[in-house]
CSV table of N, CA and C in Angstrom, one decimal:
chain,number,residue,atom,x,y,z
A,1,MET,N,77.2,-85.2,-73.9
A,1,MET,CA,77.7,-86.1,-75.0
A,1,MET,C,79.0,-86.8,-74.4
A,2,LYS,N,78.7,-88.0,-75.5
A,2,LYS,CA,80.2,-89.3,-74.8
A,2,LYS,C,81.2,-88.5,-75.5
A,3,PRO,N,82.7,-88.7,-74.8
A,3,PRO,CA,83.9,-88.1,-75.7
A,3,PRO,C,84.3,-88.9,-77.2
A,4,GLY,N,84.3,-88.2,-78.0
A,4,GLY,CA,84.6,-88.4,-79.3
A,4,GLY,C,83.1,-88.1,-80.1
A,5,GLY,N,82.3,-87.6,-79.3
A,5,GLY,CA,80.6,-87.4,-79.9
A,5,GLY,C,81.0,-86.0,-81.0
A,6,PHE,N,80.0,-85.8,-81.5
A,6,PHE,CA,79.9,-84.3,-82.5
A,6,PHE,C,78.2,-84.0,-82.2
A,7,ALA,N,77.8,-82.9,-82.4
A,7,ALA,CA,76.6,-82.1,-82.7
A,7,ALA,C,76.6,-81.1,-84.0
A,8,ILE,N,75.4,-81.1,-84.7
A,8,ILE,CA,75.2,-80.1,-85.5
A,8,ILE,C,74.3,-79.4,-85.3
A,9,LEU,N,74.9,-78.0,-85.2
A,9,LEU,CA,73.6,-77.2,-84.5
A,9,LEU,C,73.4,-76.1,-85.8
A,10,PRO,N,72.3,-76.1,-86.6
A,10,PRO,CA,72.5,-75.0,-87.6
A,10,PRO,C,71.4,-74.3,-86.9
A,11,VAL,N,72.1,-73.0,-87.5
A,11,VAL,CA,71.5,-71.7,-86.9
A,11,VAL,C,71.7,-70.9,-88.4
A,12,PRO,N,70.1,-70.1,-88.3
A,12,PRO,CA,70.3,-69.4,-89.6
A,12,PRO,C,71.3,-68.2,-89.7
A,13,VAL,N,72.5,-68.1,-90.1
A,13,VAL,CA,73.4,-66.9,-90.1
A,13,VAL,C,72.7,-65.6,-91.4
A,14,THR,N,72.8,-64.5,-90.7
A,14,THR,CA,72.1,-63.5,-91.5
A,14,THR,C,72.9,-62.0,-91.9
A,15,VAL,N,73.9,-61.9,-90.7
A,15,VAL,CA,74.5,-61.2,-91.1
A,15,VAL,C,76.3,-61.3,-90.6
A,16,GLN,N,77.1,-60.3,-90.6
A,16,GLN,CA,78.3,-60.6,-90.1
A,16,GLN,C,78.3,-60.7,-88.6
A,17,ARG,N,78.1,-60.1,-87.9
A,17,ARG,CA,78.2,-59.9,-86.8
A,17,ARG,C,76.8,-60.4,-85.7
A,18,THR,N,76.7,-60.8,-84.9
A,18,THR,CA,75.5,-61.2,-84.2
A,18,THR,C,74.8,-59.9,-83.8
A,19,ILE,N,73.6,-59.7,-84.2
A,19,ILE,CA,72.9,-58.4,-83.3
A,19,ILE,C,71.7,-59.1,-82.4
A,20,GLU,N,72.1,-58.3,-81.2
A,20,GLU,CA,71.0,-58.6,-80.0
A,20,GLU,C,70.0,-57.3,-80.0
A,21,TYR,N,68.9,-58.2,-80.3
A,21,TYR,CA,67.7,-57.1,-79.9
A,21,TYR,C,67.6,-56.7,-78.4
A,22,PRO,N,66.9,-55.5,-78.4
A,22,PRO,CA,66.6,-55.4,-76.9
A,22,PRO,C,65.3,-56.2,-76.5
A,23,GLU,N,64.4,-56.6,-77.2
A,23,GLU,CA,63.0,-57.2,-77.1
A,23,GLU,C,62.8,-57.9,-78.3
A,24,PRO,N,62.1,-59.1,-78.5
A,24,PRO,CA,61.6,-59.8,-79.4
A,24,PRO,C,61.3,-59.1,-80.3
A,25,ASN,N,62.0,-59.6,-81.9
A,25,ASN,CA,61.7,-58.5,-83.0
A,25,ASN,C,60.4,-59.6,-83.5
A,26,PRO,N,59.5,-58.5,-83.6
A,26,PRO,CA,58.2,-59.1,-84.3
A,26,PRO,C,58.1,-59.3,-85.5
A,27,TYR,N,59.2,-58.6,-86.5
A,27,TYR,CA,59.9,-58.9,-87.8
A,27,TYR,C,60.5,-59.9,-88.1
A,28,GLU,N,60.8,-60.5,-87.2
A,28,GLU,CA,61.7,-61.9,-87.6
A,28,GLU,C,61.4,-63.0,-86.7
A,29,GLU,N,59.8,-63.5,-86.7
A,29,GLU,CA,59.2,-64.2,-85.6
A,29,GLU,C,59.6,-64.4,-84.4
A,30,TYR,N,59.8,-62.8,-83.8
A,30,TYR,CA,60.1,-62.7,-82.3
A,30,TYR,C,61.5,-63.2,-82.0
A,31,HIS,N,62.3,-63.4,-82.7
A,31,HIS,CA,63.4,-63.6,-82.0
A,31,HIS,C,64.0,-62.5,-81.8
A,32,VAL,N,65.2,-63.1,-80.6
A,32,VAL,CA,65.8,-61.8,-79.8
A,32,VAL,C,67.1,-61.8,-80.2
A,33,ARG,N,67.8,-62.2,-81.4
A,33,ARG,CA,69.1,-61.7,-82.0
A,33,ARG,C,68.7,-62.2,-83.4
A,34,ALA,N,69.7,-61.5,-84.2
A,34,ALA,CA,70.2,-61.9,-85.7
A,34,ALA,C,71.6,-62.5,-85.5
A,35,PRO,N,71.8,-64.0,-85.9
A,35,PRO,CA,72.7,-64.7,-85.5
A,35,PRO,C,73.8,-64.1,-86.6
A,36,GLY,N,75.2,-64.1,-86.6
A,36,GLY,CA,76.3,-63.7,-87.4
A,36,GLY,C,77.1,-64.4,-87.7
A,37,LEU,N,78.1,-64.3,-88.2
A,37,LEU,CA,79.4,-65.6,-88.2
A,37,LEU,C,80.0,-65.8,-86.9
A,38,ASP,N,79.9,-64.7,-86.1
A,38,ASP,CA,80.4,-65.0,-85.3
A,38,ASP,C,79.5,-65.7,-83.9
A,39,TYR,N,78.4,-65.8,-84.3
A,39,TYR,CA,77.7,-66.8,-83.5
A,39,TYR,C,78.1,-67.9,-83.1
A,40,SER,N,78.5,-68.9,-83.9
A,40,SER,CA,79.4,-70.0,-83.5
A,40,SER,C,80.6,-70.2,-82.3
A,41,ASP,N,81.0,-68.9,-82.4
A,41,ASP,CA,82.0,-68.6,-81.4
A,41,ASP,C,81.8,-69.1,-80.3
A,42,ARG,N,80.6,-68.9,-79.7
A,42,ARG,CA,79.8,-69.5,-78.7
A,42,ARG,C,79.7,-70.7,-78.5
A,43,TYR,N,79.9,-71.5,-79.2
A,43,TYR,CA,80.2,-73.2,-78.9
A,43,TYR,C,81.6,-73.5,-78.3
A,44,LEU,N,82.5,-72.6,-78.7
A,44,LEU,CA,83.5,-73.1,-78.1
A,44,LEU,C,83.7,-73.2,-76.7
A,45,GLU,N,82.9,-72.6,-76.0
A,45,GLU,CA,82.7,-72.5,-74.5
A,45,GLU,C,82.4,-73.9,-74.0
A,46,TYR,N,82.0,-74.5,-74.9
A,46,TYR,CA,81.4,-76.0,-74.3
A,46,TYR,C,81.9,-77.5,-75.4
A,47,PHE,N,82.5,-76.9,-76.4
A,47,PHE,CA,83.0,-78.1,-77.3
A,47,PHE,C,84.5,-77.8,-77.6
A,48,SER,N,85.4,-79.0,-77.7
A,48,SER,CA,86.9,-78.7,-77.9
A,48,SER,C,87.2,-78.2,-79.2
A,49,ARG,N,86.4,-78.5,-80.3
A,49,ARG,CA,86.7,-78.1,-81.6
A,49,ARG,C,85.5,-77.7,-82.5
A,50,LEU,N,85.5,-77.0,-83.4
A,50,LEU,CA,84.4,-76.4,-84.4
A,50,LEU,C,84.9,-76.3,-85.8
A,51,LYS,N,84.0,-77.1,-86.4
A,51,LYS,CA,83.9,-77.0,-88.0
A,51,LYS,C,82.8,-76.4,-88.6
A,52,THR,N,82.8,-75.4,-89.3
A,52,THR,CA,81.6,-74.6,-89.9
A,52,THR,C,81.6,-74.8,-91.5
A,53,TRP,N,80.8,-75.7,-91.9
A,53,TRP,CA,80.3,-76.3,-93.6
A,53,TRP,C,79.7,-74.8,-94.0
A,54,SER,N,80.2,-74.7,-94.9
A,54,SER,CA,79.0,-73.5,-95.7
A,54,SER,C,78.5,-74.2,-97.2
A,55,SER,N,77.3,-73.6,-97.7
A,55,SER,CA,76.8,-74.7,-98.5
A,55,SER,C,77.5,-74.3,-100.0
A,56,ASP,N,78.6,-73.5,-99.6
A,56,ASP,CA,79.4,-73.0,-101.0
A,56,ASP,C,80.4,-74.2,-100.8
A,57,ASP,N,80.6,-75.1,-99.7
A,57,ASP,CA,81.7,-76.2,-99.8
A,57,ASP,C,81.1,-77.6,-100.5
A,58,PHE,N,79.7,-77.2,-101.3
A,58,PHE,CA,79.0,-78.4,-101.7
A,58,PHE,C,78.7,-77.9,-103.3
A,59,SER,N,78.8,-79.2,-104.0
A,59,SER,CA,78.2,-78.5,-105.4
A,59,SER,C,77.1,-78.1,-105.6
A,60,LYS,N,76.7,-77.2,-106.6
A,60,LYS,CA,75.7,-76.6,-106.6
A,60,LYS,C,74.2,-77.5,-107.3
A,61,LYS,N,75.0,-78.7,-107.7
A,61,LYS,CA,73.5,-79.8,-107.9
A,61,LYS,C,72.9,-80.1,-106.7
A,62,TYR,N,73.5,-80.0,-105.7
A,62,TYR,CA,73.0,-80.5,-104.4
A,62,TYR,C,72.0,-79.3,-103.5
A,63,GLN,N,72.2,-78.2,-104.3
A,63,GLN,CA,71.4,-77.0,-103.7
A,63,GLN,C,70.1,-76.7,-104.4
A,64,LEU,N,69.1,-77.4,-104.5
A,64,LEU,CA,67.8,-77.5,-105.3
A,64,LEU,C,67.0,-76.5,-104.8
A,65,TYR,N,67.1,-75.5,-103.6
A,65,TYR,CA,66.3,-74.3,-103.6
A,65,TYR,C,65.9,-73.4,-104.8
A,66,ALA,N,64.8,-73.1,-104.8
A,66,ALA,CA,64.4,-71.8,-106.1
A,66,ALA,C,65.1,-70.7,-105.5
A,67,GLY,N,65.0,-69.5,-106.6
A,67,GLY,CA,65.0,-68.3,-106.1
A,67,GLY,C,66.7,-68.0,-105.9
A,68,GLU,N,66.8,-66.9,-104.9
A,68,GLU,CA,68.0,-66.2,-104.4
A,68,GLU,C,68.7,-67.5,-103.8
A,69,LYS,N,70.2,-67.5,-104.2
A,69,LYS,CA,70.6,-68.5,-103.7
A,69,LYS,C,71.6,-67.6,-102.6
A,70,LEU,N,71.6,-67.9,-101.1
A,70,LEU,CA,72.2,-67.4,-100.6
A,70,LEU,C,73.1,-68.6,-99.6
A,71,VAL,N,74.5,-67.8,-98.9
A,71,VAL,CA,75.4,-68.9,-98.5
A,71,VAL,C,74.9,-69.2,-97.2
A,72,GLU,N,74.5,-70.9,-96.8
A,72,GLU,CA,74.3,-70.8,-95.6
A,72,GLU,C,75.5,-71.6,-94.9
A,73,TYR,N,75.7,-71.3,-93.2
A,73,TYR,CA,76.4,-71.9,-92.4
A,73,TYR,C,76.0,-73.1,-91.7
A,74,THR,N,76.7,-74.1,-90.9
A,74,THR,CA,76.2,-75.0,-90.4
A,74,THR,C,77.4,-75.5,-89.6
A,75,PRO,N,77.4,-75.0,-87.9
A,75,PRO,CA,78.5,-75.5,-87.3
A,75,PRO,C,78.6,-77.2,-86.7
A,76,VAL,N,79.5,-77.7,-86.9
A,76,VAL,CA,79.5,-79.0,-86.6
A,76,VAL,C,80.8,-78.9,-85.4
A,77,CYS,N,80.1,-79.4,-84.3
A,77,CYS,CA,80.9,-79.3,-83.1
A,77,CYS,C,81.3,-80.5,-82.5
A,78,PHE,N,82.7,-80.8,-81.8
A,78,PHE,CA,83.4,-82.1,-81.5
A,78,PHE,C,83.5,-81.7,-80.0
A,79,VAL,N,83.3,-83.1,-79.1
A,79,VAL,CA,83.6,-83.0,-78.0
A,79,VAL,C,85.3,-83.3,-77.7
C-alpha cells in the first residue's frame, strides 16, 4: 500500500476473544476460528494505526437489517 493509504478489513466479530478451532468447524461454514474483538490487534503487526468502527457509532436509521440487532465492528487500518 502507498504511504498514507488505508484498508477496510471487515471481519465478523462473534465473541470477546478469538476462538481458534483445532480443525475447520462444519457448524460455522468450516471456518478455523471465531474472531473476537481482539482479532483486529493482529493488524497492528502490519499497519501503523487502527480505528475500529462499530454499528453503534451510526444512527439507527442506517441500520436497515430486520430481526435481532447485533453490534458489528469494522477495523480500518492506516499505513
